Amino acid sequence: AQSVTQPDIHITVSEGASLELRCNYSYGATPYLFWYVQSPGQGLQLLLKYFSGDTLVQGIKGFEAEFKRSQSSFNLRKPSVHWSDAAEYFCAVGAARSGNTGKLIFGQGTTLQVKP
Amino acid sequence: DTGVSQDPRHKITKRGQNVTFRCDPISEHNRLYWYRQTLGQGPEFLTYFQNEAQLEKSRLLSDRFSAERPKGSFSTLEIQRTEQGDSAMYLCASSLLQGRMNTEAFFGQGTRLTVV
């Protein structure tokens, strides 16, 4: 079955510290991969996406992610976290073969708390 | 362009009542998606349209749910005879398919439904 796993439900980091959010997927075909961020009561904002090519992708707000096909992972990283990064983060996968970038399977989400 | 717009932002209804939500996608986007997100979970795909055609429906979309996109622009999602289990955030997203190229999906801020 197709699925996305975000092993960490809740993470707390200190402001200025580095961050890595994990994402593993199970997908039978070549995937499109995404990270979205959601603030309380709000919709989803795209941080970055992987369609093809370079497996290290850069996104907005200083985030990056690396696609590792052999590990079925797409971990999100940021070298220095800001208090405004506190939010919920979702990893999502779509089918590259279908070209449908909007029909996605989402992980359960990781809530990031930032300590001053 | 102001992005994907959803109305209302919040809806409280009594069990058994019908409710309708509206989504206005980004103006040139020809694909439109509906998702449901319950508390503490990632969004789950419900259905999507390409122009006015509804191309796919999830098994999550019971007979009480119906979605339309009559002119290929805005869309409505109606829930008949609401149940407490329908309480959730309903998210709309849109994307642009041109030939084989598809942009990522852009999400609205959602409609929060509470069934009492």
PDB file of C-alpha atoms in Angstrom:
ATOM      1  CA  ALA A   1       0.000   0.000   0.000  1.00  0.00           C
ATOM      2  CA  GLN A   2       1.125   3.526  -0.691  1.00  0.00           C
ATOM      3  CA  SER A   3       1.955   5.473   2.432  1.00  0.00           C
ATOM      4  CA  VAL A   4       4.003   8.262   3.930  1.00  0.00           C
ATOM      5  CA  THR A   5       5.499   7.985   7.392  1.00  0.00           C
ATOM      6  CA  GLN A   6       6.705  10.859   9.487  1.00  0.00           C
ATOM      7  CA  PRO A   7       8.200   9.080  12.499  1.00  0.00           C
ATOM      8  CA  ASP A   8       8.367  12.141  14.746  1.00  0.00           C
ATOM      9  CA  ILE A   9       4.962  13.453  15.787  1.00  0.00           C
ATOM     10  CA  HIS A  10       6.414  16.266  17.854  1.00  0.00           C
ATOM     11  CA  ILE A  11       9.877  17.882  17.848  1.00  0.00           C
ATOM     12  CA  THR A  12      11.210  20.675  20.033  1.00  0.00           C
ATOM     13  CA  VAL A  13      14.380  22.556  19.098  1.00  0.00           C
ATOM     14  CA  SER A  14      16.044  25.682  20.416  1.00  0.00           C
ATOM     15  CA  GLU A  15      16.053  28.790  18.301  1.00  0.00           C
ATOM     16  CA  GLY A  16      19.222  28.852  16.217  1.00  0.00           C
ATOM     17  CA  ALA A  17      19.688  25.101  16.343  1.00  0.00           C
ATOM     18  CA  SER A  18      19.626  22.901  13.275  1.00  0.00           C
ATOM     19  CA  LEU A  19      16.556  20.910  12.310  1.00  0.00           C
ATOM     20  CA  GLU A  20      15.895  17.668  10.487  1.00  0.00           C
ATOM     21  CA  LEU A  21      12.385  16.300   9.963  1.00  0.00           C
ATOM     22  CA  ARG A  22      12.160  12.752   8.705  1.00  0.00           C
ATOM     23  CA  CYS A  23       9.936  11.411   5.965  1.00  0.00           C
ATOM     24  CA  ASN A  24       9.792   7.892   4.581  1.00  0.00           C
ATOM     25  CA  TYR A  25       7.485   6.771   1.837  1.00  0.00           C
ATOM     26  CA  SER A  26       6.223   3.563   0.364  1.00  0.00           C
ATOM     27  CA  TYR A  27       5.316   4.009  -3.273  1.00  0.00           C
ATOM     28  CA  GLY A  28       5.371   1.593  -6.166  1.00  0.00           C
ATOM     29  CA  ALA A  29       6.337   4.107  -8.807  1.00  0.00           C
ATOM     30  CA  THR A  30       8.643   7.080  -9.206  1.00  0.00           C
ATOM     31  CA  PRO A  31       7.299   9.690  -6.823  1.00  0.00           C
ATOM     32  CA  TYR A  32       6.824  13.390  -6.776  1.00  0.00           C
ATOM     33  CA  LEU A  33       7.757  14.564  -3.267  1.00  0.00           C
ATOM     34  CA  PHE A  34       6.676  17.627  -1.343  1.00  0.00           C
ATOM     35  CA  TRP A  35       6.991  19.326   2.003  1.00  0.00           C
ATOM     36  CA  TYR A  36       4.170  21.604   3.102  1.00  0.00           C
ATOM     37  CA  VAL A  37       3.886  23.726   6.250  1.00  0.00           C
ATOM     38  CA  GLN A  38       0.680  24.577   8.083  1.00  0.00           C
ATOM     39  CA  SER A  39       0.199  27.205  10.779  1.00  0.00           C
ATOM     40  CA  PRO A  40      -2.708  26.748  13.230  1.00  0.00           C
ATOM     41  CA  GLY A  41      -6.089  27.115  11.539  1.00  0.00           C
ATOM     42  CA  GLN A  42      -4.492  27.820   8.178  1.00  0.00           C
ATOM     43  CA  GLY A  43      -4.074  26.058   4.865  1.00  0.00           C
ATOM     44  CA  LEU A  44      -0.918  24.478   3.532  1.00  0.00           C
ATOM     45  CA  GLN A  45       2.028  26.380   2.122  1.00  0.00           C
ATOM     46  CA  LEU A  46       4.514  24.624  -0.129  1.00  0.00           C
ATOM     47  CA  LEU A  47       8.081  24.683   1.196  1.00  0.00           C
ATOM     48  CA  LEU A  48       9.739  22.691  -1.568  1.00  0.00           C
ATOM     49  CA  LYS A  49       9.202  19.967  -4.124  1.00  0.00           C
ATOM     50  CA  TYR A  50      11.111  17.244  -5.913  1.00  0.00           C
ATOM     51  CA  PHE A  51      10.011  16.262  -9.410  1.00  0.00           C
ATOM     52  CA  SER A  52      13.251  15.020 -10.969  1.00  0.00           C
ATOM     53  CA  GLY A  53      16.914  15.880 -11.366  1.00  0.00           C
ATOM     54  CA  ASP A  54      19.137  17.050  -8.532  1.00  0.00           C
ATOM     55  CA  THR A  55      18.209  15.113  -5.419  1.00  0.00           C
ATOM     56  CA  LEU A  56      19.022  18.037  -3.102  1.00  0.00           C
ATOM     57  CA  VAL A  57      16.312  20.638  -3.455  1.00  0.00           C
ATOM     58  CA  GLN A  58      16.155  24.116  -2.023  1.00  0.00           C
ATOM     59  CA  GLY A  59      12.957  25.683  -0.829  1.00  0.00           C
ATOM     60  CA  ILE A  60      11.628  28.823   0.754  1.00  0.00           C
ATOM     61  CA  LYS A  61      12.533  30.138   4.212  1.00  0.00           C
ATOM     62  CA  GLY A  62      15.978  28.475   4.116  1.00  0.00           C
ATOM     63  CA  PHE A  63      14.690  24.891   3.998  1.00  0.00           C
ATOM     64  CA  GLU A  64      16.203  22.104   1.924  1.00  0.00           C
ATOM     65  CA  ALA A  65      15.428  18.421   1.442  1.00  0.00           C
ATOM     66  CA  GLU A  66      17.286  15.463   0.014  1.00  0.00           C
ATOM     67  CA  PHE A  67      15.672  12.663  -1.946  1.00  0.00           C
ATOM     68  CA  LYS A  68      17.328   9.306  -1.251  1.00  0.00           C
ATOM     69  CA  ARG A  69      15.763   6.691  -3.479  1.00  0.00           C
ATOM     70  CA  SER A  70      17.642   3.794  -1.870  1.00  0.00           C
ATOM     71  CA  GLN A  71      16.234   4.722   1.537  1.00  0.00           C
ATOM     72  CA  SER A  72      12.815   5.874   0.299  1.00  0.00           C
ATOM     73  CA  SER A  73      13.340   9.061   2.250  1.00  0.00           C
ATOM     74  CA  PHE A  74      12.879  12.779   1.740  1.00  0.00           C
ATOM     75  CA  ASN A  75      14.111  14.459   4.916  1.00  0.00           C
ATOM     76  CA  LEU A  76      13.675  18.180   5.479  1.00  0.00           C
ATOM     77  CA  ARG A  77      16.516  20.236   6.949  1.00  0.00           C
ATOM     78  CA  LYS A  78      17.227  23.758   8.074  1.00  0.00           C
ATOM     79  CA  PRO A  79      20.606  24.869   9.473  1.00  0.00           C
ATOM     80  CA  SER A  80      19.254  27.449  11.912  1.00  0.00           C
ATOM     81  CA  VAL A  81      15.663  27.496  13.148  1.00  0.00           C
ATOM     82  CA  HIS A  82      13.767  30.728  13.804  1.00  0.00           C
ATOM     83  CA  TRP A  83      10.888  31.085  16.266  1.00  0.00           C
ATOM     84  CA  SER A  84       8.563  31.753  13.308  1.00  0.00           C
ATOM     85  CA  ASP A  85       9.235  28.222  12.015  1.00  0.00           C
ATOM     86  CA  ALA A  86       7.017  26.761  14.734  1.00  0.00           C
ATOM     87  CA  ALA A  87       4.203  25.038  12.830  1.00  0.00           C
ATOM     88  CA  GLU A  88       3.102  21.652  11.553  1.00  0.00           C
ATOM     89  CA  TYR A  89       5.044  20.111   8.696  1.00  0.00           C
ATOM     90  CA  PHE A  90       3.666  17.595   6.235  1.00  0.00           C
ATOM     91  CA  CYS A  91       5.511  15.379   3.814  1.00  0.00           C
ATOM     92  CA  ALA A  92       3.506  14.259   0.762  1.00  0.00           C
ATOM     93  CA  VAL A  93       3.993  12.004  -2.236  1.00  0.00           C
ATOM     94  CA  GLY A  94       2.343  11.930  -5.645  1.00  0.00           C
ATOM     95  CA  ALA A  95       2.631   9.733  -8.712  1.00  0.00           C
ATOM     96  CA  ALA A  96       5.116  11.080 -11.240  1.00  0.00           C
ATOM     97  CA  ARG A  97       3.811   8.696 -13.882  1.00  0.00           C
ATOM     98  CA  SER A  98       0.350  10.252 -13.762  1.00  0.00           C
ATOM     99  CA  GLY A  99       1.699  13.783 -13.827  1.00  0.00           C
ATOM    100  CA  ASN A 100      -0.844  14.602 -11.143  1.00  0.00           C
ATOM    101  CA  THR A 101       0.878  16.852  -8.649  1.00  0.00           C
ATOM    102  CA  GLY A 102      -2.302  17.566  -6.724  1.00  0.00           C
ATOM    103  CA  LYS A 103      -3.489  14.078  -5.847  1.00  0.00           C
ATOM    104  CA  LEU A 104      -1.231  13.457  -2.888  1.00  0.00           C
ATOM    105  CA  ILE A 105      -0.762  11.092   0.016  1.00  0.00           C
ATOM    106  CA  PHE A 106       0.210  12.982   3.132  1.00  0.00           C
ATOM    107  CA  GLY A 107       2.034  11.885   6.223  1.00  0.00           C
ATOM    108  CA  GLN A 108       0.562  12.411   9.661  1.00  0.00           C
ATOM    109  CA  GLY A 109       2.598  15.544  10.199  1.00  0.00           C
ATOM    110  CA  THR A 110       5.326  16.686  12.587  1.00  0.00           C
ATOM    111  CA  THR A 111       4.635  19.519  14.992  1.00  0.00           C
ATOM    112  CA  LEU A 112       7.662  21.730  15.484  1.00  0.00           C
ATOM    113  CA  GLN A 113       8.017  23.727  18.670  1.00  0.00           C
ATOM    114  CA  VAL A 114      10.834  26.285  18.938  1.00  0.00           C
ATOM    115  CA  LYS A 115      12.259  27.194  22.340  1.00  0.00           C
ATOM    116  CA  PRO A 116      13.648  30.699  22.835  1.00  0.00           C
TER     117      PRO A 116
ATOM    118  CA  ASP B   1      -4.330  37.087  -8.023  1.00  0.00           C
ATOM    119  CA  THR B   2      -4.984  36.291  -4.380  1.00  0.00           C
ATOM    120  CA  GLY B   3      -4.564  32.534  -4.444  1.00  0.00           C
ATOM    121  CA  VAL B   4      -7.117  29.833  -3.669  1.00  0.00           C
ATOM    122  CA  SER B   5     -10.107  31.206  -1.795  1.00  0.00           C
ATOM    123  CA  GLN B   6     -12.541  29.189   0.311  1.00  0.00           C
ATOM    124  CA  ASP B   7     -15.840  30.266   1.809  1.00  0.00           C
ATOM    125  CA  PRO B   8     -16.927  30.120   4.552  1.00  0.00           C
ATOM    126  CA  ARG B   9     -13.863  29.829   6.779  1.00  0.00           C
ATOM    127  CA  HIS B  10     -15.906  28.350   9.594  1.00  0.00           C
ATOM    128  CA  LYS B  11     -19.254  26.568   9.668  1.00  0.00           C
ATOM    129  CA  ILE B  12     -21.141  25.203  12.649  1.00  0.00           C
ATOM    130  CA  THR B  13     -24.159  23.092  11.830  1.00  0.00           C
ATOM    131  CA  LYS B  14     -26.543  20.757  13.562  1.00  0.00           C
ATOM    132  CA  ARG B  15     -26.414  17.075  12.838  1.00  0.00           C
ATOM    133  CA  GLY B  16     -28.695  16.175   9.942  1.00  0.00           C
ATOM    134  CA  GLN B  17     -28.420  19.540   8.201  1.00  0.00           C
ATOM    135  CA  ASN B  18     -26.945  20.047   4.737  1.00  0.00           C
ATOM    136  CA  VAL B  19     -23.918  22.278   4.207  1.00  0.00           C
ATOM    137  CA  THR B  20     -22.207  23.623   1.109  1.00  0.00           C
ATOM    138  CA  PHE B  21     -18.692  24.988   0.781  1.00  0.00           C
ATOM    139  CA  ARG B  22     -17.265  26.999  -2.060  1.00  0.00           C
ATOM    140  CA  CYS B  23     -13.757  27.071  -3.514  1.00  0.00           C
ATOM    141  CA  ASP B  24     -12.402  29.608  -5.982  1.00  0.00           C
ATOM    142  CA  PRO B  25      -9.131  28.376  -7.481  1.00  0.00           C
ATOM    143  CA  ILE B  26      -6.308  30.452  -8.893  1.00  0.00           C
ATOM    144  CA  SER B  27      -7.863  31.904 -12.015  1.00  0.00           C
ATOM    145  CA  GLU B  28      -5.927  30.105 -14.757  1.00  0.00           C
ATOM    146  CA  HIS B  29      -5.750  26.760 -12.950  1.00  0.00           C
ATOM    147  CA  ASN B  30      -7.640  23.957 -14.642  1.00  0.00           C
ATOM    148  CA  ARG B  31      -7.288  21.313 -11.931  1.00  0.00           C
ATOM    149  CA  LEU B  32      -9.077  21.541  -8.613  1.00  0.00           C
ATOM    150  CA  TYR B  33      -8.831  19.206  -5.620  1.00  0.00           C
ATOM    151  CA  TRP B  34     -10.751  18.655  -2.400  1.00  0.00           C
ATOM    152  CA  TYR B  35      -9.180  17.237   0.747  1.00  0.00           C
ATOM    153  CA  ARG B  36     -10.411  16.535   4.262  1.00  0.00           C
ATOM    154  CA  GLN B  37      -8.213  16.968   7.305  1.00  0.00           C
ATOM    155  CA  THR B  38      -9.207  15.759  10.763  1.00  0.00           C
ATOM    156  CA  LEU B  39      -7.517  16.905  13.936  1.00  0.00           C
ATOM    157  CA  GLY B  40      -3.963  15.657  14.268  1.00  0.00           C
ATOM    158  CA  GLN B  41      -3.911  14.050  10.842  1.00  0.00           C
ATOM    159  CA  GLY B  42      -2.618  14.900   7.422  1.00  0.00           C
ATOM    160  CA  PRO B  43      -5.015  15.861   4.652  1.00  0.00           C
ATOM    161  CA  GLU B  44      -6.798  13.030   2.822  1.00  0.00           C
ATOM    162  CA  PHE B  45      -7.689  13.257  -0.853  1.00  0.00           C
ATOM    163  CA  LEU B  46     -11.403  13.320  -1.645  1.00  0.00           C
ATOM    164  CA  THR B  47     -11.824  14.187  -5.321  1.00  0.00           C
ATOM    165  CA  TYR B  48     -10.459  16.234  -8.196  1.00  0.00           C
ATOM    166  CA  PHE B  49     -11.621  17.996 -11.325  1.00  0.00           C
ATOM    167  CA  GLN B  50      -9.969  18.829 -14.586  1.00  0.00           C
ATOM    168  CA  ASN B  51     -11.927  21.758 -15.927  1.00  0.00           C
ATOM    169  CA  GLU B  52     -15.579  20.788 -15.277  1.00  0.00           C
ATOM    170  CA  ALA B  53     -15.004  17.021 -15.352  1.00  0.00           C
ATOM    171  CA  GLN B  54     -14.774  15.149 -12.068  1.00  0.00           C
ATOM    172  CA  LEU B  55     -12.021  12.652 -12.868  1.00  0.00           C
ATOM    173  CA  GLU B  56     -11.572  10.779  -9.618  1.00  0.00           C
ATOM    174  CA  LYS B  57     -13.364  10.227  -6.322  1.00  0.00           C
ATOM    175  CA  SER B  58     -11.922   8.637  -3.217  1.00  0.00           C
ATOM    176  CA  ARG B  59     -13.845   5.926  -1.409  1.00  0.00           C
ATOM    177  CA  LEU B  60     -13.849   8.412   1.484  1.00  0.00           C
ATOM    178  CA  LEU B  61     -16.414  10.382  -0.479  1.00  0.00           C
ATOM    179  CA  SER B  62     -19.629   8.744   0.667  1.00  0.00           C
ATOM    180  CA  ASP B  63     -22.995   9.125  -1.061  1.00  0.00           C
ATOM    181  CA  ARG B  64     -23.766  12.051   1.213  1.00  0.00           C
ATOM    182  CA  PHE B  65     -20.955  14.055  -0.369  1.00  0.00           C
ATOM    183  CA  SER B  66     -21.186  15.654  -3.770  1.00  0.00           C
ATOM    184  CA  ALA B  67     -18.813  18.014  -5.533  1.00  0.00           C
ATOM    185  CA  GLU B  68     -19.368  20.079  -8.627  1.00  0.00           C
ATOM    186  CA  ARG B  69     -17.423  22.430 -10.839  1.00  0.00           C
ATOM    187  CA  PRO B  70     -20.088  23.477 -13.316  1.00  0.00           C
ATOM    188  CA  LYS B  71     -18.184  25.946 -15.467  1.00  0.00           C
ATOM    189  CA  GLY B  72     -14.677  24.784 -14.792  1.00  0.00           C
ATOM    190  CA  SER B  73     -14.001  27.675 -12.472  1.00  0.00           C
ATOM    191  CA  PHE B  74     -15.259  27.625  -8.864  1.00  0.00           C
ATOM    192  CA  SER B  75     -16.291  24.398  -7.165  1.00  0.00           C
ATOM    193  CA  THR B  76     -18.767  23.474  -4.460  1.00  0.00           C
ATOM    194  CA  LEU B  77     -18.681  20.612  -1.994  1.00  0.00           C
ATOM    195  CA  GLU B  78     -22.011  19.662  -0.438  1.00  0.00           C
ATOM    196  CA  ILE B  79     -22.511  17.370   2.518  1.00  0.00           C
ATOM    197  CA  GLN B  80     -26.050  16.123   3.052  1.00  0.00           C
ATOM    198  CA  ARG B  81     -27.423  14.932   6.397  1.00  0.00           C
ATOM    199  CA  THR B  82     -24.254  15.864   8.252  1.00  0.00           C
ATOM    200  CA  GLU B  83     -22.916  13.569  10.969  1.00  0.00           C
ATOM    201  CA  GLN B  84     -20.566  14.368  13.820  1.00  0.00           C
ATOM    202  CA  GLY B  85     -17.860  12.397  12.035  1.00  0.00           C
ATOM    203  CA  ASP B  86     -17.936  14.953   9.231  1.00  0.00           C
ATOM    204  CA  SER B  87     -16.379  17.528  11.538  1.00  0.00           C
ATOM    205  CA  ALA B  88     -13.065  18.389   9.914  1.00  0.00           C
ATOM    206  CA  MET B  89     -11.162  20.988   7.921  1.00  0.00           C
ATOM    207  CA  TYR B  90     -12.061  20.824   4.224  1.00  0.00           C
ATOM    208  CA  LEU B  91      -9.215  22.019   2.031  1.00  0.00           C
ATOM    209  CA  CYS B  92      -9.314  22.995  -1.600  1.00  0.00           C
ATOM    210  CA  ALA B  93      -6.298  23.168  -3.880  1.00  0.00           C
ATOM    211  CA  SER B  94      -5.667  23.993  -7.511  1.00  0.00           C
ATOM    212  CA  SER B  95      -2.950  23.423 -10.086  1.00  0.00           C
ATOM    213  CA  LEU B  96      -2.276  24.146 -13.735  1.00  0.00           C
ATOM    214  CA  LEU B  97      -1.860  21.360 -16.248  1.00  0.00           C
ATOM    215  CA  GLN B  98      -0.374  22.490 -19.553  1.00  0.00           C
ATOM    216  CA  GLY B  99       0.463  19.637 -21.871  1.00  0.00           C
ATOM    217  CA  ARG B 100       2.529  17.273 -19.760  1.00  0.00           C
ATOM    218  CA  MET B 101       3.637  19.932 -17.312  1.00  0.00           C
ATOM    219  CA  ASN B 102       1.733  20.260 -14.073  1.00  0.00           C
ATOM    220  CA  THR B 103       2.461  22.843 -11.431  1.00  0.00           C
ATOM    221  CA  GLU B 104       2.390  21.958  -7.790  1.00  0.00           C
ATOM    222  CA  ALA B 105      -0.905  22.292  -5.945  1.00  0.00           C
ATOM    223  CA  PHE B 106      -1.698  25.537  -4.158  1.00  0.00           C
ATOM    224  CA  PHE B 107      -3.964  25.200  -1.151  1.00  0.00           C
ATOM    225  CA  GLY B 108      -6.624  27.470   0.247  1.00  0.00           C
ATOM    226  CA  GLN B 109      -7.012  28.244   3.933  1.00  0.00           C
ATOM    227  CA  GLY B 110      -9.765  25.699   4.353  1.00  0.00           C
ATOM    228  CA  THR B 111     -13.291  25.576   5.756  1.00  0.00           C
ATOM    229  CA  ARG B 112     -13.540  24.328   9.327  1.00  0.00           C
ATOM    230  CA  LEU B 113     -16.789  22.362   9.777  1.00  0.00           C
ATOM    231  CA  THR B 114     -18.140  21.559  13.218  1.00  0.00           C
ATOM    232  CA  VAL B 115     -21.213  19.337  13.467  1.00  0.00           C
ATOM    233  CA  VAL B 116     -23.006  19.578  16.814  1.00  0.00           C
TER     234      VAL B 116
END
